Short mmCIF file of C-alpha atoms and ligand atoms in Angstrom, two decimals:
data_model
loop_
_atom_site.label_atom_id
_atom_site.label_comp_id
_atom_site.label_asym_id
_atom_site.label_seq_id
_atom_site.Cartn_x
_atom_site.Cartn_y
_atom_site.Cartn_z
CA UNK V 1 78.75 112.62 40.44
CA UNK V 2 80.94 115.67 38.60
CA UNK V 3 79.69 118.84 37.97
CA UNK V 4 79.22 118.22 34.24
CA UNK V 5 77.09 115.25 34.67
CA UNK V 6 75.08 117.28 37.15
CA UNK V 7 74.33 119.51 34.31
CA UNK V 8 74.11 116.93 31.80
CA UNK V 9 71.33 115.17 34.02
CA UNK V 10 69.38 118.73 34.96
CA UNK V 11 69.74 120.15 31.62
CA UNK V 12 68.50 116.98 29.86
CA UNK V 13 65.66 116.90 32.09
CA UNK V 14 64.72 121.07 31.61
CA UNK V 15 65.18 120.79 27.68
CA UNK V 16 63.38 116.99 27.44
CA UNK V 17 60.21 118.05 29.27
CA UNK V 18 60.15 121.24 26.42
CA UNK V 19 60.99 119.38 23.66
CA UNK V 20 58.31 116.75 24.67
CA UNK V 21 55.72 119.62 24.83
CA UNK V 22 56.30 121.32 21.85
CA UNK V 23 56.62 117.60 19.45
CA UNK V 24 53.21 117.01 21.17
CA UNK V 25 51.76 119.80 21.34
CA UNK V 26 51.07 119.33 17.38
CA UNK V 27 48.74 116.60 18.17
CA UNK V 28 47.04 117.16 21.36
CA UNK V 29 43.50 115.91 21.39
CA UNK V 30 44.35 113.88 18.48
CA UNK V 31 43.32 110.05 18.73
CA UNK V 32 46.28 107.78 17.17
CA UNK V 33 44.14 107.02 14.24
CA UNK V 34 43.58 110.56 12.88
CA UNK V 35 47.43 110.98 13.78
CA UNK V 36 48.28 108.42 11.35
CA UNK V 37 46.22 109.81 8.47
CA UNK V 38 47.17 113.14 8.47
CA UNK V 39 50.68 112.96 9.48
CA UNK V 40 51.64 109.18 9.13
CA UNK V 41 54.57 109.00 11.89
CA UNK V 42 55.53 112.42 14.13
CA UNK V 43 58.99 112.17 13.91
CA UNK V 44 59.52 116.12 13.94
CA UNK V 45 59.15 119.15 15.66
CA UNK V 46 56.19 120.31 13.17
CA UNK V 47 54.11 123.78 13.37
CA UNK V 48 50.40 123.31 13.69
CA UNK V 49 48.01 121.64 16.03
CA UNK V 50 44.84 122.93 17.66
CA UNK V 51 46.61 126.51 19.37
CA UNK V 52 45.91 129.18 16.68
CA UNK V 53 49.39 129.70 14.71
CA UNK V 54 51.67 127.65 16.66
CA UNK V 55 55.28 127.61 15.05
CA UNK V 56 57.75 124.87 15.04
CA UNK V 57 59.75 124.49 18.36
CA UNK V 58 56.72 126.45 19.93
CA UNK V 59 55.69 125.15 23.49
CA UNK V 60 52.62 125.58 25.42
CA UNK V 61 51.41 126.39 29.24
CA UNK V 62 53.11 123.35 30.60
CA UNK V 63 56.68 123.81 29.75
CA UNK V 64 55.67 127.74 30.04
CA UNK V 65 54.20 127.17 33.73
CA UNK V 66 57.51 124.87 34.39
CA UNK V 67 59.68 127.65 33.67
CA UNK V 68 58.08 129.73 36.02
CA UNK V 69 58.97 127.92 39.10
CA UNK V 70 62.18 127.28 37.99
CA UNK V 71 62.98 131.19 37.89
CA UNK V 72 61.49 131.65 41.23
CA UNK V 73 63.31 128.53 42.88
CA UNK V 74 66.62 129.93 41.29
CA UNK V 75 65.93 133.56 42.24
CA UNK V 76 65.86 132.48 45.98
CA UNK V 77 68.46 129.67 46.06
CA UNK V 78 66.01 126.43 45.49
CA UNK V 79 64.35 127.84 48.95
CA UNK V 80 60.66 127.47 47.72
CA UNK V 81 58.77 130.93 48.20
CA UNK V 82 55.04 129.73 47.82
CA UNK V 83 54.25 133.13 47.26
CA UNK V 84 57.22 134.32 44.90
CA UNK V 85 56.08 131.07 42.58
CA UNK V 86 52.38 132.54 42.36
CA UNK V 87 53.15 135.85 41.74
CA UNK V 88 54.98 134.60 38.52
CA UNK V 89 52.07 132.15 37.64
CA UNK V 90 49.91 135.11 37.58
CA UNK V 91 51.99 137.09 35.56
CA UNK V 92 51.88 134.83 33.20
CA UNK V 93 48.41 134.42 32.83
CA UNK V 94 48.10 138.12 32.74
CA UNK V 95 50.69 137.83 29.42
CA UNK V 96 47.85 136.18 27.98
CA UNK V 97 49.21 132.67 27.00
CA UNK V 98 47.56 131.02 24.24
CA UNK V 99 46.24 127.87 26.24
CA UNK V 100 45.74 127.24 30.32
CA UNK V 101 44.15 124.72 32.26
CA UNK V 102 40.92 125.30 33.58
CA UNK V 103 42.05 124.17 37.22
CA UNK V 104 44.96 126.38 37.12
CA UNK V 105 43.26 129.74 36.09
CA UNK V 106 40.53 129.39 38.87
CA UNK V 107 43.07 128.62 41.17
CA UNK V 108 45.76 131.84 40.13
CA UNK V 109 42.29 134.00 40.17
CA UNK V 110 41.38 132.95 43.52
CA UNK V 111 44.96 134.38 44.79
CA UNK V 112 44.61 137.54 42.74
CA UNK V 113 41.19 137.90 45.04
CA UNK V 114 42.32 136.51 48.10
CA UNK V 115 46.33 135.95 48.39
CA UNK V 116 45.52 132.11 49.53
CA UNK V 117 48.24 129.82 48.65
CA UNK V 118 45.67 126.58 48.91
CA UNK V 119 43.01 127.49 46.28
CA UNK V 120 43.45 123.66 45.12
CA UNK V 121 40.40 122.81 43.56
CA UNK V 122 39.26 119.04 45.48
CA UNK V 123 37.42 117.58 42.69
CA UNK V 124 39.80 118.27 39.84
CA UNK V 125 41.10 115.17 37.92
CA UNK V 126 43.39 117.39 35.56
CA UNK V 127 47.37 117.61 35.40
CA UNK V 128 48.20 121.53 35.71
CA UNK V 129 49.76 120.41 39.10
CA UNK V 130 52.20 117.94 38.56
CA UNK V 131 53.39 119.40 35.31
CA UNK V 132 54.98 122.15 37.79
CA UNK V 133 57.11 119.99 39.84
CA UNK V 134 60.09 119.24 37.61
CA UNK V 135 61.99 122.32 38.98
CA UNK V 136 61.12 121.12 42.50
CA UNK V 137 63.02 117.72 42.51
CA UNK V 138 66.10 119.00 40.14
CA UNK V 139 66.89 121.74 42.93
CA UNK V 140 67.07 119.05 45.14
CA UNK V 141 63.50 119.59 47.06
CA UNK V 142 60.90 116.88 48.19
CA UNK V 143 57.69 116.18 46.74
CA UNK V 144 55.77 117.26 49.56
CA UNK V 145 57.58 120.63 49.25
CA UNK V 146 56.50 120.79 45.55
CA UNK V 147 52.80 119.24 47.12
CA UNK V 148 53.07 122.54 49.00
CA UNK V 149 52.95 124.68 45.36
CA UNK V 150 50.80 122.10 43.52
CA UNK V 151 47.77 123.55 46.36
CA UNK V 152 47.90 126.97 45.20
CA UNK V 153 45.96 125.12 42.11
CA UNK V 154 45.15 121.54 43.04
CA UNK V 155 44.30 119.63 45.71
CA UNK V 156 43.25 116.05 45.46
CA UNK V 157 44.82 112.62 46.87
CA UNK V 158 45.88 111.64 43.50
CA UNK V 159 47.62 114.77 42.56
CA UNK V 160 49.24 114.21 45.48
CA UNK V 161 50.07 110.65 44.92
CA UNK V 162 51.30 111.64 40.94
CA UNK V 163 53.38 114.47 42.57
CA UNK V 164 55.20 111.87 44.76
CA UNK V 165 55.81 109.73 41.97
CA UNK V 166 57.09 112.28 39.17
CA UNK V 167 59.54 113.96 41.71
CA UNK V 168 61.02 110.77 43.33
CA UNK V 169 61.36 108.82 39.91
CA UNK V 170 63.11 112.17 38.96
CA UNK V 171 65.55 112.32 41.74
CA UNK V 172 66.35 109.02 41.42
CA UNK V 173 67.11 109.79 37.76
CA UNK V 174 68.95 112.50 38.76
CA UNK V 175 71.46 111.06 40.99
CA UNK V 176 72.37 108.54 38.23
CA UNK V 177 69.98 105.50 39.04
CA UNK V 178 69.06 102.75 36.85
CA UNK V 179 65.75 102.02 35.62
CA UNK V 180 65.33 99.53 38.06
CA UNK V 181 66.21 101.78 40.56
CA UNK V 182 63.64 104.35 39.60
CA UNK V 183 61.26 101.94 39.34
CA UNK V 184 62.00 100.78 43.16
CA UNK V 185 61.12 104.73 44.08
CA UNK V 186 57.69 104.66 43.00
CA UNK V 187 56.16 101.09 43.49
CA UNK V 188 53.30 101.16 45.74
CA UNK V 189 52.39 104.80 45.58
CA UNK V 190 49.66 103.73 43.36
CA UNK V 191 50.66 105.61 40.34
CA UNK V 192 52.00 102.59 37.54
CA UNK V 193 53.88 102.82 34.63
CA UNK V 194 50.35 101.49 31.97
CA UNK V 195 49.56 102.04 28.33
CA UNK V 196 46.52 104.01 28.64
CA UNK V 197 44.14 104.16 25.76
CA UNK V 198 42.11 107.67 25.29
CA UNK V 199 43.58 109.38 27.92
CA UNK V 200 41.68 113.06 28.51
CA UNK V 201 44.48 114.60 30.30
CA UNK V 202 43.41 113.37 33.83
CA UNK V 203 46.51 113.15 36.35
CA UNK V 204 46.87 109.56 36.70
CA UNK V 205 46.14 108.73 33.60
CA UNK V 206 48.96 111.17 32.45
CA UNK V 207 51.79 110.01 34.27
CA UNK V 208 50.73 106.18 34.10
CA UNK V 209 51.53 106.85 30.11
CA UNK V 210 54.49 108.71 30.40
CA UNK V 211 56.18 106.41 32.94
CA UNK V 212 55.09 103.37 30.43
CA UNK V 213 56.51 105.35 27.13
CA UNK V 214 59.71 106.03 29.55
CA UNK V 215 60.19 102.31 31.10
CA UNK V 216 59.19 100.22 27.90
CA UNK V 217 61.84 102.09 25.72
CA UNK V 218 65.61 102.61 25.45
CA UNK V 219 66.25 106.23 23.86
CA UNK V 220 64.91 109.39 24.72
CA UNK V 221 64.08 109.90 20.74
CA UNK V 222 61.80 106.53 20.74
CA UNK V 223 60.18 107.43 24.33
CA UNK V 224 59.40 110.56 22.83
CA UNK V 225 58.10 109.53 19.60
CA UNK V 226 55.80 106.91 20.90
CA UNK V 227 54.06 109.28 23.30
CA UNK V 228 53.24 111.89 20.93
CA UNK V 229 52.15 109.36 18.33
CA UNK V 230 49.64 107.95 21.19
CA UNK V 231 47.97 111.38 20.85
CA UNK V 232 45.27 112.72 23.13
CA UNK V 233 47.01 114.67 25.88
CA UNK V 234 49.97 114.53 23.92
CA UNK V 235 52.00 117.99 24.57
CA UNK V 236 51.60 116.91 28.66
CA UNK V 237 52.10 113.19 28.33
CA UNK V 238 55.18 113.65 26.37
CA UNK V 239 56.43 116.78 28.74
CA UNK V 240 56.64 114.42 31.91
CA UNK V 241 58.17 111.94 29.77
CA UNK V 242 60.54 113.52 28.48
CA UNK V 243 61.31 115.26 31.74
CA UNK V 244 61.98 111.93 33.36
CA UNK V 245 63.71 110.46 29.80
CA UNK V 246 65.85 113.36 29.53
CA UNK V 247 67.14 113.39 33.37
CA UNK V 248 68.21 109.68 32.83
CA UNK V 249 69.38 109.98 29.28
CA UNK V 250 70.81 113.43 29.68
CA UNK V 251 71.18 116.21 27.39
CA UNK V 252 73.54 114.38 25.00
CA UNK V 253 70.96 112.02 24.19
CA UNK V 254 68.56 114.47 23.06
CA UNK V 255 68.43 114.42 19.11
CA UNK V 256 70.14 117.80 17.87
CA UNK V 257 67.10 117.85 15.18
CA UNK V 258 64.71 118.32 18.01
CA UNK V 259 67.11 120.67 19.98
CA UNK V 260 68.02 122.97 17.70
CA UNK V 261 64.26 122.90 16.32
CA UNK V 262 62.99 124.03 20.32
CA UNK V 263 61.94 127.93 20.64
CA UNK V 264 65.46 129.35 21.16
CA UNK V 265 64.21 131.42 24.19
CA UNK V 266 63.06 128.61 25.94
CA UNK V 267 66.22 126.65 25.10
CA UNK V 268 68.37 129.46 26.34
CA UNK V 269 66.74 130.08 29.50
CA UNK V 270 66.36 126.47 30.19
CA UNK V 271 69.82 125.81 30.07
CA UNK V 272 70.95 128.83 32.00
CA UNK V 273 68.08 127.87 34.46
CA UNK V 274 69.66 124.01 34.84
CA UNK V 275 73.36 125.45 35.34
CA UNK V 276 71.97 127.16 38.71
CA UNK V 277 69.39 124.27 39.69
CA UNK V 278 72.05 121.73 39.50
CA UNK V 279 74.15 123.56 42.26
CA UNK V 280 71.47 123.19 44.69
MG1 MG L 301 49.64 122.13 27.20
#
């Protein structure tokens, strides 16, 4: 693979997962009924949605959370630095972001107390965890190295399980497999590719739906669009999505309405953040 399909596979996967985030971040905790009457189809990168004055193009903690292991994975070389990656995390939550998970602030305040890398709550069903690992597999890195971040934060079997999926359907997408291909990677991990009706943002659940918006269509616009018109954890859902939809598609395939519609900083840094993760 050249260079510039390198890029085009890395870059499409950095700006998908964003763009996914901030179409459905408009209508998270929406069910697809209340989606349809106040919006008929979300086609758009709209302003709105539950986050108090949330602009057009504007993403949330996942792509924002993302972004910060991607900076610390390119500031050492795609070496992970367990610690390096936390510091960030709680930098950002000390920026105040407008929305974080509940499992991921306990676990960034139990390192601000303690310095513990493994604060992974046990219990926790949510998806804070996996929607860090992107970075992780497009630098090259296995999913038991990105396991070894997910811990500062959360800790269960099936986080674990969902991490292994996301990163090795991702490198597989990455180094220019087919769907079938990708498909191979994760069968029998337990993680499968389902529509899932009402889903409250729990970690299976999450990546079951984006895997089944991602295999059951054939653009990254539709896979897109049908995820954040399925609602309910719809900014997240539609972030792994399009993280996996845009590594496969690449960045070509991502429409220019949705790109040039994205938060310009995040677009920026995202792309300047793929040029160095795709040399890894
Ligand atoms: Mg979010």
């Amino acid at each position: 693979m050249d260079n510039n399909e390198k890029f085009n596979r890395v870059a499409g996967s950095l700006i998908g997962f964003a763009c996914g985030d901030a179409c459905g971040a408009l209508v998270e905790f929406m069910t697809p009924g209340e989606i349809r009457k106040k919006y008929g189809r979300v086609v758009d990168m709209l302003p709105g949605g539950w986050i108090k004055g949330r602009l057009a193009g504007e993403c949330t903690d996942d792509t924002q959370m993302a972004l910060c292991v991607a900076r610390s994975l390119v500031s050492t070389c795609g070496e992970p630095d367990y610690k390096d990656m936390s510091d960030r995390l709680l930098e950002w939550l000390d920026s105040k972001p407008k929305d974080v998970g509940s499992a991921c602030r306990r676990g960034l305040e139990a390192y601000r107390k303690t310095g513990s890398l493994c604060n992974g709550d046990d219990t926790t069903l949510g998806n804070g965890g996996l929607l860090r690992v992107l970075p992780f597999a497009l630098a090259g890195r296995t999913w038991q190295e990105a396991m070894g971040h997910v811990e500062l934060t959360h800790n269960t079997s099936l986080q674990a399980r969902a991490v292994q999926s996301y990163v090795l359907a991702l490198q597989a997408a990455s180094a220019g497999g087919d769907k079938r291909d990708i498909g191979m990677e994760i069968r029998g991990i337990g993680i499968r590719p389902v529509g899932v009706k009402n889903n409250r943002g729990d970690v299976k659940n999450s990546l079951s739906s984006a895997l089944n918006w991602f295999f059951t269509t054939d653009t990254f616009e539709d896979c897109i669009t049908q995820a954040v018109n399925a609602g309910h954890d719809a900014d997240s859902v539609a972030a792994l999505a399009g993280g996996l939809a845009g590594c496969h598609y690449g960045l070509a395939a991502i429409p220019e309405r949705w790109s040039k519609a994205l938060d310009p900083v995040v677009r920026i840094e995202a792309l300047e953040l793929a040029v160095l993760l795709g040399k890894f």
